[in-house]
Tab-separated table of C-alpha atoms in Angstrom:
chain	number	residue	atom	x	y	z
A	1	MET	CA	-2.136	15.434	11.899
A	2	ARG	CA	1.514	16.004	12.003
A	3	THR	CA	1.761	14.880	8.946
A	4	SER	CA	-0.461	17.376	7.789
A	5	ILE	CA	1.890	19.781	9.352
A	6	MET	CA	4.670	18.766	7.808
A	7	HIS	CA	2.688	18.552	4.736
A	8	ALA	CA	1.753	22.641	4.994
A	9	THR	CA	4.946	23.444	6.045
A	10	TRP	CA	6.517	21.916	3.396
A	11	SER	CA	4.259	23.450	0.373
A	12	LEU	CA	4.588	26.764	2.075
A	13	VAL	CA	8.570	26.604	1.597
A	14	HIS	CA	7.886	26.053	-2.016
A	15	GLU	CA	6.519	29.284	-1.961
A	16	LYS	CA	7.184	32.055	0.140
A	17	GLY	CA	10.955	29.905	1.548
A	18	PRO	CA	11.754	28.509	4.889
A	19	LEU	CA	12.887	31.693	6.389
A	20	ALA	CA	9.863	33.109	5.053
A	21	ILE	CA	7.919	31.174	7.162
A	22	THR	CA	5.795	31.523	10.549
A	23	MET	CA	3.486	30.028	12.819
A	24	ALA	CA	0.533	30.813	12.067
A	25	ASP	CA	0.911	30.609	8.489
A	26	VAL	CA	1.496	26.266	9.002
A	27	ALA	CA	-1.645	26.670	11.476
A	28	GLU	CA	-3.233	28.258	8.825
A	29	ARG	CA	-2.449	26.349	6.105
A	30	ALA	CA	-2.590	22.843	8.124
A	31	GLY	CA	-5.503	23.848	9.598
A	32	VAL	CA	-5.525	23.776	13.152
A	33	SER	CA	-4.981	25.507	16.299
A	34	ARG	CA	-1.874	27.604	17.061
A	35	ALA	CA	-2.302	25.576	20.318
A	36	THR	CA	-2.770	22.083	18.786
A	37	LEU	CA	0.605	23.351	16.408
A	38	TYR	CA	2.711	24.089	19.265
A	39	LYS	CA	2.050	20.938	21.193
A	40	ASN	CA	2.975	19.014	18.618
A	41	PHE	CA	6.643	21.504	18.102
A	42	PRO	CA	7.743	24.415	19.219
A	43	SER	CA	9.479	26.062	15.841
A	44	VAL	CA	8.717	25.906	12.078
A	45	GLU	CA	12.455	24.620	11.669
A	46	ALA	CA	11.168	21.904	14.217
A	47	ILE	CA	8.949	20.941	11.765
A	48	LEU	CA	11.781	21.019	8.915
A	49	VAL	CA	14.135	18.758	10.180
A	50	THR	CA	11.014	16.414	11.834
A	51	ALA	CA	9.510	15.757	8.260
A	52	HIS	CA	13.573	16.591	6.521
A	53	GLY	CA	14.876	12.805	8.760
A	54	GLU	CA	11.394	11.248	7.585
A	55	ARG	CA	12.626	11.497	4.165
A	56	VAL	CA	16.086	11.311	4.472
A	57	GLU	CA	15.207	7.777	5.764
A	58	ALA	CA	12.543	6.975	3.819
A	59	HIS	CA	15.867	6.978	0.302
A	60	LEU	CA	17.769	5.125	2.732
A	61	GLU	CA	15.017	3.133	2.694
A	62	ARG	CA	14.685	2.777	-1.166
A	63	LEU	CA	18.606	2.908	-1.745
A	64	GLN	CA	19.054	-0.773	0.562
A	65	ASN	CA	15.999	-1.906	-1.502
A	66	VAL	CA	17.843	-0.860	-4.597
A	67	VAL	CA	20.744	-2.619	-3.649
A	68	ASP	CA	19.147	-5.970	-1.979
A	69	ALA	CA	17.320	-6.681	-5.405
A	70	ALA	CA	20.240	-6.753	-7.731
A	71	PRO	CA	21.316	-9.881	-9.093
A	72	ASP	CA	25.164	-9.046	-8.119
A	73	ALA	CA	27.064	-6.582	-6.449
A	74	GLU	CA	27.915	-4.428	-9.845
A	75	THR	CA	24.416	-3.967	-10.629
A	76	ALA	CA	23.686	-3.047	-7.236
A	77	LEU	CA	26.312	-0.883	-7.030
A	78	THR	CA	25.453	1.260	-10.323
A	79	GLY	CA	21.873	1.027	-9.047
A	80	LEU	CA	22.790	2.749	-5.828
A	81	LEU	CA	25.487	5.142	-7.690
A	82	GLU	CA	22.120	5.973	-10.074
A	83	ARG	CA	19.171	6.141	-7.530
A	84	TYR	CA	21.499	8.411	-5.164
A	85	ALA	CA	22.435	10.606	-8.118
A	86	GLU	CA	18.268	10.966	-8.970
A	87	ILE	CA	17.673	12.175	-4.691
A	88	ALA	CA	20.673	14.492	-4.942
A	89	PHE	CA	19.389	15.844	-8.376
A	90	GLN	CA	16.383	16.629	-6.595
A	91	ARG	CA	17.462	18.415	-3.488
A	92	ALA	CA	19.977	20.689	-5.449
A	93	ARG	CA	16.094	22.293	-6.357
A	94	ASN	CA	14.580	21.920	-3.604
A	95	GLY	CA	14.320	24.776	-0.954
A	96	GLY	CA	17.488	26.470	-2.989
A	97	PRO	CA	20.376	27.564	0.121
A	98	ASP	CA	18.640	28.482	3.488
A	99	LEU	CA	17.266	25.400	3.603
A	100	HIS	CA	20.039	23.827	2.357
A	101	GLY	CA	22.007	25.442	5.431
A	102	LEU	CA	19.465	24.752	8.331
A	103	LEU	CA	18.607	21.398	7.076
A	104	HIS	CA	22.252	20.140	6.249
A	105	SER	CA	23.570	20.355	10.329
A	106	GLY	CA	23.800	18.919	13.477
A	107	GLY	CA	23.588	15.284	14.582
A	108	ASP	CA	20.943	13.647	12.546
A	109	TYR	CA	22.293	14.950	9.304
A	110	GLU	CA	25.123	13.802	10.699
A	111	ALA	CA	23.763	10.614	11.115
A	112	HIS	CA	22.098	10.132	7.890
A	113	GLU	CA	25.139	11.199	6.612
A	114	ALA	CA	27.298	8.038	8.237
A	115	LYS	CA	24.088	5.553	7.195
A	116	LEU	CA	24.228	6.584	3.211
A	117	ALA	CA	27.912	6.445	3.679
A	118	ALA	CA	28.158	2.749	5.376
A	119	LEU	CA	25.365	1.559	2.855
A	120	PHE	CA	27.881	2.603	-0.041
A	121	ALA	CA	30.617	1.046	1.675
A	122	ARG	CA	29.117	-2.347	1.642
A	123	VAL	CA	28.354	-2.485	-1.713
A	124	ILE	CA	31.584	-1.344	-2.623
A	125	GLN	CA	33.248	-3.519	-0.469
A	126	SER	CA	30.840	-6.788	-1.838
A	127	ALA	CA	32.783	-4.977	-5.745
A	128	GLN	CA	35.501	-4.992	-4.937
A	129	SER	CA	35.265	-8.293	-3.379
A	130	ALA	CA	34.034	-9.619	-6.956
A	131	GLY	CA	36.776	-8.040	-8.543
A	132	GLU	CA	34.281	-5.490	-9.549
A	133	VAL	CA	36.736	-2.173	-7.958
A	134	ARG	CA	40.139	-1.192	-7.925
A	135	GLY	CA	41.292	-2.876	-4.340
A	136	ASP	CA	43.843	-0.265	-3.782
A	137	VAL	CA	41.784	2.095	-2.274
A	138	ALA	CA	39.607	1.345	0.736
A	139	ALA	CA	35.912	1.416	0.492
A	140	PRO	CA	34.790	3.298	3.094
A	141	GLU	CA	37.280	6.234	0.837
A	142	LEU	CA	35.903	5.236	-2.151
A	143	ALA	CA	32.012	5.349	-0.570
A	144	ALA	CA	33.005	9.220	0.163
A	145	TYR	CA	34.334	9.855	-3.184
A	146	CYS	CA	30.933	7.993	-4.903
A	147	VAL	CA	28.995	10.581	-1.508
A	148	ALA	CA	30.710	13.510	-2.105
A	149	ALA	CA	30.614	13.547	-6.311
A	150	LEU	CA	26.943	12.854	-6.896
A	151	GLY	CA	26.088	15.259	-4.220
A	152	ALA	CA	27.579	17.302	-6.162
A	153	SER	CA	25.465	16.105	-9.320
A	154	GLY	CA	23.141	18.259	-8.101
A	155	GLN	CA	24.310	21.558	-8.910
A	156	LEU	CA	24.381	20.282	-12.913
A	157	PRO	CA	22.367	19.035	-15.345
A	158	ARG	CA	20.040	16.456	-15.688
A	159	SER	CA	21.923	15.258	-19.101
A	160	SER	CA	24.916	15.338	-17.393
A	161	GLN	CA	24.331	12.515	-14.665
A	162	ALA	CA	24.563	9.297	-16.767
A	163	GLY	CA	29.032	10.779	-17.557
A	164	LEU	CA	29.131	11.542	-13.375
A	165	ILE	CA	28.061	8.055	-13.093
A	166	ARG	CA	30.682	6.824	-15.694
A	167	THR	CA	32.784	9.027	-15.027
A	168	ILE	CA	32.410	7.454	-10.862
A	169	THR	CA	32.404	3.965	-11.941
A	170	SER	CA	36.069	4.628	-14.074
A	171	GLY	CA	37.773	5.859	-10.720
A	172	LEU	CA	36.098	3.599	-8.671
A	173	ARG	CA	37.160	0.831	-11.119
A	174	GLY	CA	41.123	2.563	-11.320
A	175	GLY	CA	40.683	4.503	-14.613
A	176	GLY	CA	40.583	3.395	-17.983
A	177	SER	CA	37.533	1.313	-17.758
């Protein structure tokens, strides 16, 4: 039932926008009573935050799987960059600034961002150890650079993603590679 409620809420977000949805709308779309809805979630915001948290956890798991499946540090880093660019691109196109502001703040968001940065830092550190990435900048700093640059990639046309990844990779290698 919770999954049905979350799916109903997301479909309403795409139709009406996140600020125009009421709990009555969600109950009707999900086919549940308002009492049942309120037993599971206190507000539309709570539904969206819960659903978003589950999506982010799934993304983090997929990113970790990309890294785990890679035969070497360079392939792991490239795969991580490409997959996260795709996630950032999709995020920018789903929900707009109202939804972004609602979901990308607070403790859960900060915990997810910390997990993402830690994953990037581990992969970059492995690539540094393999001599694939510059060693004059600490892995956590390079990870922050990657996450920020790729987060902004959602504002670019999809056709620009490969060029952005090449630019990031060049920066990670120290310039002209």
